[in-house]
PDB file of C-alpha atoms and ligand atoms in Angstrom:
ATOM      1  CA  MET R   1      -5.103  -6.897 -20.206  1.00  0.00           C
ATOM      2  CA  ASN R   2      -3.704  -3.538 -19.633  1.00  0.00           C
ATOM      3  CA  SER R   3      -1.166  -3.087 -16.768  1.00  0.00           C
ATOM      4  CA  GLU R   4      -3.816  -1.332 -14.354  1.00  0.00           C
ATOM      5  CA  GLU R   5      -5.939  -4.243 -14.655  1.00  0.00           C
ATOM      6  CA  GLY R   6      -2.908  -6.786 -13.922  1.00  0.00           C
ATOM      7  CA  LEU R   7      -2.235  -4.347 -10.999  1.00  0.00           C
ATOM      8  CA  ILE R   8      -6.002  -4.752  -9.688  1.00  0.00           C
ATOM      9  CA  ARG R   9      -5.975  -8.489 -10.018  1.00  0.00           C
ATOM     10  CA  SER R  10      -2.639  -9.014  -8.357  1.00  0.00           C
ATOM     11  CA  THR R  11      -3.951  -6.628  -5.509  1.00  0.00           C
ATOM     12  CA  MET R  12      -7.140  -8.868  -5.194  1.00  0.00           C
ATOM     13  CA  LYS R  13      -5.039 -11.750  -5.063  1.00  0.00           C
ATOM     14  CA  ALA R  14      -2.814 -10.044  -2.303  1.00  0.00           C
ATOM     15  CA  LYS R  15      -5.875  -9.337  -0.234  1.00  0.00           C
ATOM     16  CA  GLU R  16      -6.956 -13.180  -0.134  1.00  0.00           C
ATOM     17  CA  ARG R  17      -3.711 -13.681   1.286  1.00  0.00           C
ATOM     18  CA  ALA R  18      -4.017 -11.261   4.129  1.00  0.00           C
ATOM     19  CA  TYR R  19      -3.117 -12.716   7.554  1.00  0.00           C
ATOM     20  CA  ALA R  20      -5.641 -10.811   9.563  1.00  0.00           C
ATOM     21  CA  PRO R  21      -7.003 -12.997  12.447  1.00  0.00           C
ATOM     22  CA  TYR R  22      -7.724 -10.464  14.688  1.00  0.00           C
ATOM     23  CA  SER R  23      -9.284  -7.603  12.937  1.00  0.00           C
ATOM     24  CA  LYS R  24     -10.659  -9.497   9.997  1.00  0.00           C
ATOM     25  CA  PHE R  25     -10.048  -6.376   7.884  1.00  0.00           C
ATOM     26  CA  ARG R  26      -7.799  -7.682   5.054  1.00  0.00           C
ATOM     27  CA  VAL R  27      -5.954  -5.439   2.958  1.00  0.00           C
ATOM     28  CA  GLY R  28      -4.133  -6.208  -0.315  1.00  0.00           C
ATOM     29  CA  ALA R  29      -1.586  -3.895  -1.981  1.00  0.00           C
ATOM     30  CA  SER R  30       0.429  -4.029  -5.267  1.00  0.00           C
ATOM     31  CA  LEU R  31       3.250  -1.865  -5.845  1.00  0.00           C
ATOM     32  CA  LEU R  32       4.749  -0.987  -9.382  1.00  0.00           C
ATOM     33  CA  SER R  33       8.061  -0.327  -9.694  1.00  0.00           C
ATOM     34  CA  SER R  34      10.519  -0.366 -12.690  1.00  0.00           C
ATOM     35  CA  GLY R  35       7.717  -2.473 -14.685  1.00  0.00           C
ATOM     36  CA  LYS R  36       7.476  -4.706 -11.650  1.00  0.00           C
ATOM     37  CA  ILE R  37       4.664  -5.718  -9.420  1.00  0.00           C
ATOM     38  CA  TYR R  38       5.581  -6.458  -5.649  1.00  0.00           C
ATOM     39  CA  GLN R  39       2.449  -7.659  -3.486  1.00  0.00           C
ATOM     40  CA  GLY R  40       1.779  -7.135   0.033  1.00  0.00           C
ATOM     41  CA  PHE R  41      -0.886  -7.872   2.595  1.00  0.00           C
ATOM     42  CA  ASN R  42      -1.444  -6.698   6.102  1.00  0.00           C
ATOM     43  CA  ILE R  43       0.324  -9.291   8.894  1.00  0.00           C
ATOM     44  CA  GLU R  44      -1.256  -9.037  12.240  1.00  0.00           C
ATOM     45  CA  ASN R  45       0.075 -10.319  15.293  1.00  0.00           C
ATOM     46  CA  VAL R  46      -1.452 -11.289  18.637  1.00  0.00           C
ATOM     47  CA  SER R  47       0.592  -8.472  20.149  1.00  0.00           C
ATOM     48  CA  TYR R  48      -1.584  -5.954  18.145  1.00  0.00           C
ATOM     49  CA  SER R  49       0.649  -3.136  17.780  1.00  0.00           C
ATOM     50  CA  ILE R  50       3.505  -4.987  15.727  1.00  0.00           C
ATOM     51  CA  THR R  51       0.812  -5.632  12.999  1.00  0.00           C
ATOM     52  CA  ILE R  52       2.362  -4.526   9.727  1.00  0.00           C
ATOM     53  CA  CYS R  53       0.353  -2.779   7.347  1.00  0.00           C
ATOM     54  CA  ALA R  54      -0.066  -4.194   3.367  1.00  0.00           C
ATOM     55  CA  GLU R  55       1.378  -1.096   2.091  1.00  0.00           C
ATOM     56  CA  ARG R  56       4.523  -1.457   4.171  1.00  0.00           C
ATOM     57  CA  VAL R  57       5.012  -5.016   3.275  1.00  0.00           C
ATOM     58  CA  ALA R  58       4.657  -4.353  -0.389  1.00  0.00           C
ATOM     59  CA  ALA R  59       7.229  -1.811  -0.007  1.00  0.00           C
ATOM     60  CA  ILE R  60       9.700  -3.969   1.787  1.00  0.00           C
ATOM     61  CA  ASN R  61       8.943  -6.770  -0.803  1.00  0.00           C
ATOM     62  CA  ALA R  62      10.031  -4.194  -3.341  1.00  0.00           C
ATOM     63  CA  ILE R  63      13.148  -2.848  -1.513  1.00  0.00           C
ATOM     64  CA  LEU R  64      14.208  -6.612  -0.814  1.00  0.00           C
ATOM     65  CA  ASN R  65      14.260  -7.055  -4.439  1.00  0.00           C
ATOM     66  CA  GLY R  66      16.126  -3.834  -5.326  1.00  0.00           C
ATOM     67  CA  ALA R  67      13.416  -1.890  -6.665  1.00  0.00           C
ATOM     68  CA  LEU R  68      13.635   1.314  -4.974  1.00  0.00           C
ATOM     69  CA  ASP R  69      11.668   4.023  -7.366  1.00  0.00           C
ATOM     70  CA  PHE R  70       8.090   3.265  -6.792  1.00  0.00           C
ATOM     71  CA  GLU R  71       5.362   4.533  -9.282  1.00  0.00           C
ATOM     72  CA  LYS R  72       2.142   3.452  -8.301  1.00  0.00           C
ATOM     73  CA  ILE R  73       0.318   1.348  -5.275  1.00  0.00           C
ATOM     74  CA  VAL R  74      -2.805  -0.218  -5.799  1.00  0.00           C
ATOM     75  CA  ILE R  75      -4.662  -1.117  -2.330  1.00  0.00           C
ATOM     76  CA  ALA R  76      -7.838  -3.065  -2.009  1.00  0.00           C
ATOM     77  CA  THR R  77     -10.012  -3.873   0.962  1.00  0.00           C
ATOM     78  CA  ASP R  78     -13.471  -5.474   1.668  1.00  0.00           C
ATOM     79  CA  SER R  79     -14.798  -2.485   3.415  1.00  0.00           C
ATOM     80  CA  LYS R  80     -16.975   0.101   1.968  1.00  0.00           C
ATOM     81  CA  GLU R  81     -14.627   2.819   2.773  1.00  0.00           C
ATOM     82  CA  PHE R  82     -11.564   3.571   0.626  1.00  0.00           C
ATOM     83  CA  PRO R  83      -8.245   2.120   2.286  1.00  0.00           C
ATOM     84  CA  TYR R  84      -6.219   5.359   2.415  1.00  0.00           C
ATOM     85  CA  PRO R  85      -2.891   4.573   3.574  1.00  0.00           C
ATOM     86  CA  CYS R  86      -2.125   5.274   7.364  1.00  0.00           C
ATOM     87  CA  GLY R  87       0.351   8.165   8.225  1.00  0.00           C
ATOM     88  CA  ALA R  88       3.152   5.693   8.792  1.00  0.00           C
ATOM     89  CA  CYS R  89       2.877   3.986   5.629  1.00  0.00           C
ATOM     90  CA  LEU R  90       2.553   7.616   3.741  1.00  0.00           C
ATOM     91  CA  GLN R  91       5.728   8.248   5.378  1.00  0.00           C
ATOM     92  CA  PHE R  92       7.489   5.111   4.503  1.00  0.00           C
ATOM     93  CA  LEU R  93       6.422   5.279   0.859  1.00  0.00           C
ATOM     94  CA  SER R  94       7.705   8.786   0.476  1.00  0.00           C
ATOM     95  CA  GLU R  95      11.238   7.602   1.129  1.00  0.00           C
ATOM     96  CA  PHE R  96      10.935   5.807  -2.392  1.00  0.00           C
ATOM     97  CA  ALA R  97       8.807   8.106  -4.122  1.00  0.00           C
ATOM     98  CA  GLN R  98       8.703  12.085  -4.595  1.00  0.00           C
ATOM     99  CA  ASP R  99       5.266  11.361  -5.943  1.00  0.00           C
ATOM    100  CA  MET R 100       3.442   8.232  -6.963  1.00  0.00           C
ATOM    101  CA  ASP R 101       0.057   7.296  -8.084  1.00  0.00           C
ATOM    102  CA  ILE R 102      -2.354   5.735  -5.376  1.00  0.00           C
ATOM    103  CA  ILE R 103      -5.106   3.779  -6.367  1.00  0.00           C
ATOM    104  CA  LEU R 104      -7.793   2.588  -3.785  1.00  0.00           C
ATOM    105  CA  ILE R 105     -10.294  -0.049  -3.998  1.00  0.00           C
ATOM    106  CA  ASN R 106     -13.320  -0.585  -1.758  1.00  0.00           C
ATOM    107  CA  GLY R 107     -15.378  -3.885  -1.011  1.00  0.00           C
ATOM    108  CA  GLU R 108     -17.827  -2.832  -3.652  1.00  0.00           C
ATOM    109  CA  GLY R 109     -15.137  -2.611  -6.487  1.00  0.00           C
ATOM    110  CA  LYS R 110     -15.264   1.142  -6.612  1.00  0.00           C
ATOM    111  CA  VAL R 111     -11.973   2.911  -7.627  1.00  0.00           C
ATOM    112  CA  GLU R 112     -10.434   6.080  -6.251  1.00  0.00           C
ATOM    113  CA  LYS R 113      -7.541   7.540  -7.869  1.00  0.00           C
ATOM    114  CA  THR R 114      -5.047   9.990  -6.011  1.00  0.00           C
ATOM    115  CA  THR R 115      -1.621  10.808  -5.379  1.00  0.00           C
ATOM    116  CA  LEU R 116       1.299  10.512  -2.733  1.00  0.00           C
ATOM    117  CA  LYS R 117       1.587  14.046  -2.808  1.00  0.00           C
ATOM    118  CA  LYS R 118      -2.155  14.954  -2.496  1.00  0.00           C
ATOM    119  CA  LEU R 119      -2.586  12.788   0.680  1.00  0.00           C
ATOM    120  CA  PHE R 120       0.923  13.375   2.205  1.00  0.00           C
ATOM    121  CA  PRO R 121       2.350  16.806   0.966  1.00  0.00           C
ATOM    122  CA  LYS R 122       4.661  17.491   3.804  1.00  0.00           C
ATOM    123  CA  PRO R 123       6.934  14.463   4.689  1.00  0.00           C
ATOM    124  CA  PHE R 124       9.351  14.481   7.435  1.00  0.00           C
ATOM    125  CA  GLU R 125      12.968  14.964   6.044  1.00  0.00           C
ATOM    126  CA  THR R 126      16.338  15.787   7.463  1.00  0.00           C
ATOM    127  CA  SER R 127      17.740  17.731   4.335  1.00  0.00           C
ATOM    128  CA  GLY R 128      18.061  20.954   6.084  1.00  0.00           C
ATOM    129  CA  LEU R 129      20.510  19.914   8.448  1.00  0.00           C
ATOM    130  CA  LYS R 130      23.830  21.536   8.026  1.00  0.00           C
TER     131      LYS R 130
HETATM  132  N1  THU O 201      -3.862  -1.586   7.542  1.00  0.00           N
HETATM  133  C1  THU O 201      -3.274  -1.729   6.572  1.00  0.00           C
HETATM  134  O1  THU O 201      -2.871  -2.742   5.964  1.00  0.00           O
HETATM  135  N2  THU O 201      -2.880  -0.917   5.932  1.00  0.00           N
HETATM  136  C2  THU O 201      -3.195   0.759   6.382  1.00  0.00           C
HETATM  137  O2  THU O 201      -2.932   1.572   5.918  1.00  0.00           O
HETATM  138  C3  THU O 201      -3.923   0.806   7.574  1.00  0.00           C
HETATM  139  C4  THU O 201      -4.420  -0.371   8.291  1.00  0.00           C
HETATM  140  C5  THU O 201      -4.228  -3.170   8.452  1.00  0.00           C
HETATM  141  C6  THU O 201      -3.554  -3.065   9.694  1.00  0.00           C
HETATM  142  C7  THU O 201      -4.777  -4.109  10.516  1.00  0.00           C
HETATM  143  O3  THU O 201      -4.273  -5.365  10.260  1.00  0.00           O
HETATM  144  C8  THU O 201      -5.906  -3.856   9.877  1.00  0.00           C
HETATM  145  O4  THU O 201      -5.780  -2.983   8.551  1.00  0.00           O
HETATM  146  C9  THU O 201      -6.714  -3.113  10.645  1.00  0.00           C
HETATM  147  O5  THU O 201      -6.544  -2.115  11.158  1.00  0.00           O
END
């Protein structure tokens, strides 16, 4: 099993653990950082707006474990659409990666490969402050 297959399997397992009783829209994510995999899945709440996306849960899992240099994230859903990360997640990921590979898997098992730079070329930053 190559490392990408491992990441994909991990993502499918993470998707199974999604807590999505309201939308029923399960999302799994696996983030690769310094050779280790950090899983995440969406965690919904009855107070809908405080739901947390799978990508940010994976990122927080990595950060908690001291992994601050993101290389790749695989994201999977059951839907026919590819699960492009939302804007908030793109901004969150961009804090820990200049660029990173983003691999999307839809419910039919089709794979689309892109990068953080392509999806989010202009993250918010404050480095211009004097
Ligand atoms: N969701 C994610 O996990 N990642 C995204 O990038 C967008 C949306 C989740 C949140 C919610 O639980 C479900 O998908 C439907 O919006």
